[in-house]
PDB file of C-alpha atoms in Angstrom:
ATOM      1  CA  MET A   5      58.599 118.743 160.287  1.00 57.00           C
ATOM      2  CA  ASP A   6      59.338 117.335 157.090  1.00 75.00           C
ATOM      3  CA  THR A   7      62.682 115.612 156.644  1.00 84.00           C
ATOM      4  CA  GLN A   8      64.827 116.598 153.333  1.00 92.00           C
ATOM      5  CA  ALA A   9      67.702 114.481 152.742  1.00 96.00           C
ATOM      6  CA  GLN A  10      70.632 114.289 150.064  1.00 97.00           C
ATOM      7  CA  ILE A  11      73.358 111.463 149.751  1.00 98.00           C
ATOM      8  CA  TYR A  12      76.907 112.280 148.848  1.00 98.00           C
ATOM      9  CA  LEU A  13      78.471 109.367 147.350  1.00 98.00           C
ATOM     10  CA  GLN A  14      82.326 109.032 147.858  1.00 98.00           C
ATOM     11  CA  ASN A  15      82.719 108.446 144.023  1.00 97.00           C
ATOM     12  CA  GLN A  16      81.205 111.649 143.035  1.00 96.00           C
ATOM     13  CA  ARG A  17      83.499 113.920 145.391  1.00 98.00           C
ATOM     14  CA  GLY A  18      85.706 116.471 143.844  1.00 97.00           C
ATOM     15  CA  LYS A  19      89.383 115.909 143.876  1.00 97.00           C
ATOM     16  CA  PHE A  20      92.746 117.719 143.905  1.00 97.00           C
ATOM     17  CA  GLN A  21      96.029 116.166 143.856  1.00 97.00           C
ATOM     18  CA  THR A  22      99.661 116.774 143.671  1.00 97.00           C
ATOM     19  CA  LYS A  23     102.805 114.343 143.998  1.00 97.00           C
ATOM     20  CA  GLU A  24     102.694 114.648 147.752  1.00 97.00           C
ATOM     21  CA  PHE A  25      98.975 115.624 148.567  1.00 98.00           C
ATOM     22  CA  ARG A  26      95.444 114.537 147.728  1.00 98.00           C
ATOM     23  CA  SER A  27      92.072 115.713 148.566  1.00 98.00           C
ATOM     24  CA  PHE A  28      88.571 114.514 148.117  1.00 98.00           C
ATOM     25  CA  TYR A  29      85.804 117.221 148.356  1.00 98.00           C
ATOM     26  CA  THR A  30      82.308 116.392 149.716  1.00 98.00           C
ATOM     27  CA  LEU A  31      81.186 120.026 149.666  1.00 98.00           C
ATOM     28  CA  ASN A  32      82.521 122.419 147.198  1.00 97.00           C
ATOM     29  CA  PHE A  33      85.904 123.898 147.826  1.00 96.00           C
ATOM     30  CA  GLY A  34      88.681 125.605 145.715  1.00 92.00           C
ATOM     31  CA  ASP A  35      88.036 124.916 142.129  1.00 93.00           C
ATOM     32  CA  TYR A  36      85.412 122.121 142.406  1.00 95.00           C
ATOM     33  CA  ASN A  37      81.956 123.670 142.112  1.00 95.00           C
ATOM     34  CA  ALA A  38      79.241 121.093 141.462  1.00 95.00           C
ATOM     35  CA  GLU A  39      75.513 121.405 141.768  1.00 93.00           C
ATOM     36  CA  ASN A  40      74.082 120.641 144.977  1.00 93.00           C
ATOM     37  CA  ARG A  41      77.387 120.602 147.015  1.00 96.00           C
ATOM     38  CA  GLU A  42      77.026 123.893 148.504  1.00 96.00           C
ATOM     39  CA  PRO A  43      78.019 124.436 152.250  1.00 95.00           C
ATOM     40  CA  PHE A  44      75.435 122.912 154.433  1.00 95.00           C
ATOM     41  CA  GLY A  45      74.023 125.024 157.425  1.00 90.00           C
ATOM     42  CA  ASN A  46      77.230 126.486 158.936  1.00 90.00           C
ATOM     43  CA  ILE A  47      79.479 123.427 157.587  1.00 94.00           C
ATOM     44  CA  LEU A  48      81.460 125.004 154.803  1.00 95.00           C
ATOM     45  CA  THR A  49      83.995 122.179 154.108  1.00 96.00           C
ATOM     46  CA  TRP A  50      84.288 118.553 154.401  1.00 98.00           C
ATOM     47  CA  ASN A  51      87.619 117.371 152.993  1.00 98.00           C
ATOM     48  CA  ASP A  52      89.082 113.763 153.030  1.00 98.00           C
ATOM     49  CA  GLU A  53      92.866 114.552 152.822  1.00 98.00           C
ATOM     50  CA  THR A  54      95.892 112.193 152.471  1.00 98.00           C
ATOM     51  CA  LEU A  55      99.473 113.385 152.973  1.00 98.00           C
ATOM     52  CA  LEU A  56     102.955 111.567 152.056  1.00 98.00           C
ATOM     53  CA  PRO A  57     105.587 110.647 154.512  1.00 98.00           C
ATOM     54  CA  GLN A  58     107.243 114.070 155.530  1.00 97.00           C
ATOM     55  CA  CYS A  59     105.266 116.234 153.348  1.00 97.00           C
ATOM     56  CA  ARG A  60     103.599 119.608 154.491  1.00 95.00           C
ATOM     57  CA  HIS A  61     100.197 121.169 153.348  1.00 95.00           C
ATOM     58  CA  SER A  62      99.468 124.760 154.039  1.00 95.00           C
ATOM     59  CA  ILE A  63      95.963 126.037 155.259  1.00 95.00           C
ATOM     60  CA  ILE A  64      94.742 129.427 154.442  1.00 93.00           C
ATOM     61  CA  VAL A  65      91.350 131.055 154.937  1.00 94.00           C
ATOM     62  CA  GLU A  66      89.670 134.113 153.577  1.00 91.00           C
ATOM     63  CA  GLU A  67      87.334 134.741 156.279  1.00 90.00           C
ATOM     64  CA  PRO A  68      87.555 133.747 159.949  1.00 89.00           C
ATOM     65  CA  THR A  69      86.721 129.972 160.057  1.00 91.00           C
ATOM     66  CA  ARG A  70      86.568 127.282 162.697  1.00 91.00           C
ATOM     67  CA  ILE A  71      88.507 124.288 161.627  1.00 93.00           C
ATOM     68  CA  ILE A  72      88.164 120.889 162.868  1.00 95.00           C
ATOM     69  CA  LEU A  73      91.151 118.240 162.055  1.00 97.00           C
ATOM     70  CA  LEU A  74      90.476 114.568 162.776  1.00 98.00           C
ATOM     71  CA  PRO A  75      93.268 112.030 161.964  1.00 98.00           C
ATOM     72  CA  LEU A  76      92.217 108.598 160.570  1.00 98.00           C
ATOM     73  CA  VAL A  77      95.643 107.065 159.721  1.00 97.00           C
ATOM     74  CA  GLY A  78      98.361 108.182 161.694  1.00 97.00           C
ATOM     75  CA  ALA A  79      99.029 111.392 163.402  1.00 97.00           C
ATOM     76  CA  ILE A  80      99.627 115.014 161.942  1.00 97.00           C
ATOM     77  CA  GLU A  81     101.731 117.980 163.133  1.00 96.00           C
ATOM     78  CA  ILE A  82     100.463 121.548 163.167  1.00 93.00           C
ATOM     79  CA  ASP A  83     102.844 124.090 162.449  1.00 82.00           C
ATOM     80  CA  GLU A  84     101.772 127.623 163.493  1.00 69.00           C
ATOM     81  CA  GLY A  85     104.971 129.255 163.045  1.00 66.00           C
ATOM     82  CA  LYS A  86     105.725 129.584 167.063  1.00 68.00           C
ATOM     83  CA  LYS A  87     105.339 126.194 168.202  1.00 75.00           C
ATOM     84  CA  VAL A  88     104.248 122.692 166.848  1.00 78.00           C
ATOM     85  CA  LYS A  89     101.168 120.687 168.064  1.00 87.00           C
ATOM     86  CA  TYR A  90     100.862 116.819 167.760  1.00 93.00           C
ATOM     87  CA  VAL A  91      97.341 115.284 166.945  1.00 96.00           C
ATOM     88  CA  ASP A  92      97.079 111.875 167.223  1.00 97.00           C
ATOM     89  CA  SER A  93      94.354 109.128 165.990  1.00 96.00           C
ATOM     90  CA  GLY A  94      92.083 109.255 169.103  1.00 96.00           C
ATOM     91  CA  GLU A  95      92.022 112.844 169.011  1.00 96.00           C
ATOM     92  CA  SER A  96      90.424 116.077 167.486  1.00 96.00           C
ATOM     93  CA  LEU A  97      91.835 119.395 167.366  1.00 94.00           C
ATOM     94  CA  SER A  98      89.416 122.348 166.956  1.00 91.00           C
ATOM     95  CA  LEU A  99      90.959 125.731 166.120  1.00 89.00           C
ATOM     96  CA  LEU A 100      89.856 128.982 165.142  1.00 89.00           C
ATOM     97  CA  VAL A 101      91.624 130.432 161.940  1.00 90.00           C
ATOM     98  CA  THR A 102      91.905 133.892 160.501  1.00 90.00           C
ATOM     99  CA  PRO A 103      93.174 135.286 157.235  1.00 91.00           C
ATOM    100  CA  ASP A 104      96.336 136.511 158.954  1.00 89.00           C
ATOM    101  CA  ASN A 105      97.212 133.259 161.010  1.00 86.00           C
ATOM    102  CA  GLY A 106      97.381 130.175 158.694  1.00 87.00           C
ATOM    103  CA  PHE A 107      99.311 127.035 159.408  1.00 92.00           C
ATOM    104  CA  GLU A 108     100.667 124.125 158.027  1.00 93.00           C
ATOM    105  CA  ILE A 109      99.762 120.364 158.411  1.00 96.00           C
ATOM    106  CA  THR A 110     102.714 118.043 158.471  1.00 96.00           C
ATOM    107  CA  ASN A 111     103.072 114.462 158.176  1.00 97.00           C
ATOM    108  CA  PRO A 112     105.829 113.402 160.899  1.00 96.00           C
ATOM    109  CA  TYR A 113     106.557 109.942 159.750  1.00 97.00           C
ATOM    110  CA  PRO A 114     109.661 108.936 157.531  1.00 97.00           C
ATOM    111  CA  ASP A 115     107.683 106.224 155.546  1.00 97.00           C
ATOM    112  CA  LYS A 116     103.959 106.265 156.468  1.00 98.00           C
ATOM    113  CA  VAL A 117     100.863 108.196 154.573  1.00 98.00           C
ATOM    114  CA  ILE A 118      98.606 109.921 156.722  1.00 98.00           C
ATOM    115  CA  ASN A 119      94.965 110.411 156.204  1.00 98.00           C
ATOM    116  CA  TYR A 120      92.715 113.048 158.295  1.00 98.00           C
ATOM    117  CA  LEU A 121      89.493 114.948 157.625  1.00 98.00           C
ATOM    118  CA  GLN A 122      89.448 118.686 157.581  1.00 98.00           C
ATOM    119  CA  ILE A 123      86.299 120.068 158.178  1.00 97.00           C
ATOM    120  CA  ARG A 124      85.600 123.916 158.117  1.00 95.00           C
ATOM    121  CA  VAL A 125      82.884 125.597 159.872  1.00 92.00           C
ATOM    122  CA  LEU A 126      81.692 129.250 160.015  1.00 88.00           C
ATOM    123  CA  ALA A 127      83.190 130.794 162.718  1.00 82.00           C
ATOM    124  CA  ASN A 128      81.016 132.037 165.617  1.00 70.00           C
ATOM    125  CA  ASP A 129      81.704 134.571 168.263  1.00 57.00           C
ATOM    126  CA  GLN A 130      80.318 132.267 170.965  1.00 50.00           C
ATOM    127  CA  PHE A 131      83.036 129.637 170.638  1.00 48.00           C
ATOM    128  CA  ALA A 132      85.130 130.407 173.996  1.00 47.00           C
ATOM    129  CA  GLU A 133      88.235 128.895 173.062  1.00 58.00           C
ATOM    130  CA  GLU A 134      90.352 129.511 170.018  1.00 72.00           C
ATOM    131  CA  LYS A 135      91.956 125.755 170.362  1.00 79.00           C
ATOM    132  CA  THR A 136      90.730 122.599 171.736  1.00 87.00           C
ATOM    133  CA  LEU A 137      92.083 119.124 171.774  1.00 91.00           C
ATOM    134  CA  ILE A 138      89.795 116.465 172.350  1.00 93.00           C
ATOM    135  CA  ALA A 139      90.744 112.738 173.119  1.00 95.00           C
ATOM    136  CA  PHE A 140      88.069 109.946 172.570  1.00 96.00           C
ATOM    137  CA  ASP A 141      88.177 106.304 172.845  1.00 96.00           C
ATOM    138  CA  LEU A 142      86.838 104.233 169.918  1.00 94.00           C
ATOM    139  CA  ASN A 143      87.156 101.231 172.069  1.00 93.00           C
ATOM    140  CA  ARG A 144      83.906 102.163 173.968  1.00 94.00           C
ATOM    141  CA  ASN A 145      81.875 100.358 171.017  1.00 96.00           C
ATOM    142  CA  ASN A 146      78.296 101.072 170.063  1.00 98.00           C
ATOM    143  CA  GLN A 147      77.952 104.857 171.576  1.00 97.00           C
ATOM    144  CA  LEU A 148      78.529 108.219 170.156  1.00 97.00           C
ATOM    145  CA  LEU A 149      81.354 110.019 171.725  1.00 96.00           C
ATOM    146  CA  PRO A 150      81.633 113.892 171.405  1.00 92.00           C
ATOM    147  CA  ILE A 151      84.708 115.237 169.604  1.00 92.00           C
ATOM    148  CA  LEU A 152      83.792 118.942 169.555  1.00 84.00           C
ATOM    149  CA  ASN A 153      82.922 121.113 172.541  1.00 66.00           C
ATOM    150  CA  ASP A 154      79.148 120.902 173.226  1.00 55.00           C
ATOM    151  CA  ILE A 155      78.169 124.333 173.394  1.00 56.00           C
ATOM    152  CA  PRO A 156      74.421 125.126 173.241  1.00 50.00           C
ATOM    153  CA  ASP A 157      72.859 125.872 170.072  1.00 49.00           C
ATOM    154  CA  GLN A 158      76.129 125.678 167.961  1.00 61.00           C
ATOM    155  CA  THR A 159      77.751 122.991 166.142  1.00 75.00           C
ATOM    156  CA  LYS A 160      78.108 119.509 167.366  1.00 87.00           C
ATOM    157  CA  LEU A 161      80.110 116.722 166.254  1.00 93.00           C
ATOM    158  CA  LEU A 162      80.062 112.856 167.485  1.00 96.00           C
ATOM    159  CA  ILE A 163      81.839 109.792 166.415  1.00 98.00           C
ATOM    160  CA  GLY A 164      81.083 106.157 167.155  1.00 98.00           C
ATOM    161  CA  LYS A 165      82.244 102.420 166.414  1.00 98.00           C
ATOM    162  CA  TYR A 166      79.551 100.071 166.052  1.00 98.00           C
ATOM    163  CA  ASP A 167      79.364  96.363 165.827  1.00 98.00           C
ATOM    164  CA  GLY A 168      77.353  94.852 162.854  1.00 97.00           C
ATOM    165  CA  ARG A 169      73.735  94.963 163.237  1.00 97.00           C
ATOM    166  CA  GLU A 170      73.807  97.271 166.533  1.00 98.00           C
ATOM    167  CA  GLU A 171      71.185 100.271 166.242  1.00 98.00           C
ATOM    168  CA  GLY A 172      71.615 103.625 167.321  1.00 97.00           C
ATOM    169  CA  VAL A 173      69.446 107.251 167.491  1.00 97.00           C
ATOM    170  CA  TYR A 174      70.764 110.562 167.559  1.00 96.00           C
ATOM    171  CA  TYR A 175      68.278 113.390 168.869  1.00 93.00           C
ATOM    172  CA  SER A 176      68.840 116.544 167.326  1.00 87.00           C
ATOM    173  CA  LYS A 177      69.072 119.468 169.817  1.00 78.00           C
ATOM    174  CA  ASN A 178      69.040 122.034 167.096  1.00 76.00           C
ATOM    175  CA  PRO A 179      65.411 123.497 165.883  1.00 70.00           C
ATOM    176  CA  SER A 180      66.494 123.608 162.281  1.00 76.00           C
ATOM    177  CA  GLY A 181      67.179 119.789 162.512  1.00 79.00           C
ATOM    178  CA  ASN A 182      70.484 120.268 160.229  1.00 91.00           C
ATOM    179  CA  VAL A 183      72.455 116.883 160.819  1.00 95.00           C
ATOM    180  CA  PHE A 184      75.370 115.823 158.628  1.00 97.00           C
ATOM    181  CA  VAL A 185      76.122 112.126 158.504  1.00 98.00           C
ATOM    182  CA  PHE A 186      79.769 110.750 157.249  1.00 98.00           C
ATOM    183  CA  ILE A 187      80.799 107.128 156.929  1.00 98.00           C
ATOM    184  CA  ILE A 188      84.330 106.760 157.746  1.00 98.00           C
ATOM    185  CA  GLU A 189      84.470 102.854 157.629  1.00 98.00           C
ATOM    186  CA  GLY A 190      82.097  99.999 156.955  1.00 98.00           C
ATOM    187  CA  ALA A 191      78.396 100.360 156.129  1.00 98.00           C
ATOM    188  CA  PHE A 192      75.376 102.041 157.701  1.00 98.00           C
ATOM    189  CA  GLU A 193      71.565 102.448 157.042  1.00 98.00           C
ATOM    190  CA  VAL A 194      70.832 105.647 158.057  1.00 98.00           C
ATOM    191  CA  GLN A 195      67.107 106.972 157.957  1.00 96.00           C
ATOM    192  CA  ASN A 196      66.458 103.750 155.807  1.00 95.00           C
ATOM    193  CA  ARG A 197      69.263 104.826 153.402  1.00 97.00           C
ATOM    194  CA  LEU A 198      72.237 102.722 152.508  1.00 98.00           C
ATOM    195  CA  LEU A 199      75.737 104.658 153.331  1.00 98.00           C
ATOM    196  CA  GLU A 200      79.126 102.991 152.762  1.00 98.00           C
ATOM    197  CA  ARG A 201      82.684 104.162 153.352  1.00 98.00           C
ATOM    198  CA  ARG A 202      83.244 107.899 152.984  1.00 98.00           C
ATOM    199  CA  ASP A 203      79.793 108.480 151.668  1.00 98.00           C
ATOM    200  CA  GLY A 204      77.888 111.372 153.152  1.00 98.00           C
ATOM    201  CA  LEU A 205      73.991 112.409 153.820  1.00 98.00           C
ATOM    202  CA  SER A 206      72.737 115.745 155.011  1.00 97.00           C
ATOM    203  CA  LEU A 207      69.224 115.932 156.470  1.00 96.00           C
ATOM    204  CA  LYS A 208      67.113 118.775 157.297  1.00 93.00           C
ATOM    205  CA  GLY A 209      64.608 118.890 159.615  1.00 90.00           C
ATOM    206  CA  ALA A 210      65.716 115.805 161.293  1.00 90.00           C
ATOM    207  CA  VAL A 211      64.302 115.639 164.889  1.00 88.00           C
ATOM    208  CA  GLU A 212      66.032 112.290 165.451  1.00 93.00           C
ATOM    209  CA  VAL A 213      68.397 110.276 163.259  1.00 96.00           C
ATOM    210  CA  GLU A 214      68.339 106.339 163.472  1.00 97.00           C
ATOM    211  CA  PHE A 215      70.895 104.390 162.190  1.00 98.00           C
ATOM    212  CA  GLU A 216      72.096 100.649 162.105  1.00 98.00           C
ATOM    213  CA  ALA A 217      75.497  99.209 161.247  1.00 98.00           C
ATOM    214  CA  LEU A 218      75.783  96.643 158.648  1.00 98.00           C
ATOM    215  CA  SER A 219      79.455  95.637 159.301  1.00 98.00           C
ATOM    216  CA  ASN A 220      81.690  95.171 162.060  1.00 97.00           C
ATOM    217  CA  GLU A 221      83.869  97.935 163.511  1.00 97.00           C
ATOM    218  CA  ALA A 222      81.697 100.409 161.383  1.00 98.00           C
ATOM    219  CA  ILE A 223      82.549 104.074 162.037  1.00 98.00           C
ATOM    220  CA  LEU A 224      80.309 107.172 161.695  1.00 98.00           C
ATOM    221  CA  LEU A 225      80.530 110.844 162.469  1.00 98.00           C
ATOM    222  CA  ILE A 226      77.546 112.825 163.147  1.00 97.00           C
ATOM    223  CA  MET A 227      77.778 116.524 162.992  1.00 95.00           C
ATOM    224  CA  GLU A 228      74.924 118.919 163.918  1.00 91.00           C
ATOM    225  CA  SER A 229      74.990 122.031 161.802  1.00 85.00           C
ATOM    226  CA  ALA A 230      73.698 125.527 163.078  1.00 78.00           C
ATOM    227  CA  GLY A 231      71.885 127.631 160.585  1.00 66.00           C
TER     228      GLY A 231
END
């Protein structure tokens, strides 16, 4: 199977900003509609978001959507109206959202800016749980750690922190071989392509994905996309 690849450079992302909130869009979202930035498989949205101290940002969807929230700097509060959930760095939250049950993300700190990823995936009835909080330990260097329930034939998400010149391989479990790679920190060579902080790479038909960290404490996400 031939592999098709596309790089998404961080300085070519879409952007939305207010006095309190900023979001960079790797894929088309909102008013950002660029060529070759369409959803990738069942991955609808890949947003890199920043929220100022004690500010809020509302999340609404137009169709049932799986939303994955991954704090990168600081923690976030999720206000669903009836209760508040706290999600810290080193944790990921996956939740099913429908048009009639949106929520708010709040920065709980009085003087600290927070940064997190918001990833939206087309909802699938085979997801057994509506809400899942998963903790992971990035001090376990040089290995990929699952941060989304590993459900057969569905979306998988892994994170890893690597020392410089450490290598790794991800073996795709999906027949389509749709894999999306995103660099959180540092730099990597992925499938012989240089990726730096907040760059992305989509791969179609990737049976295995080889990568090498080019800096110390480099962090990457690998997401396998159904469809």
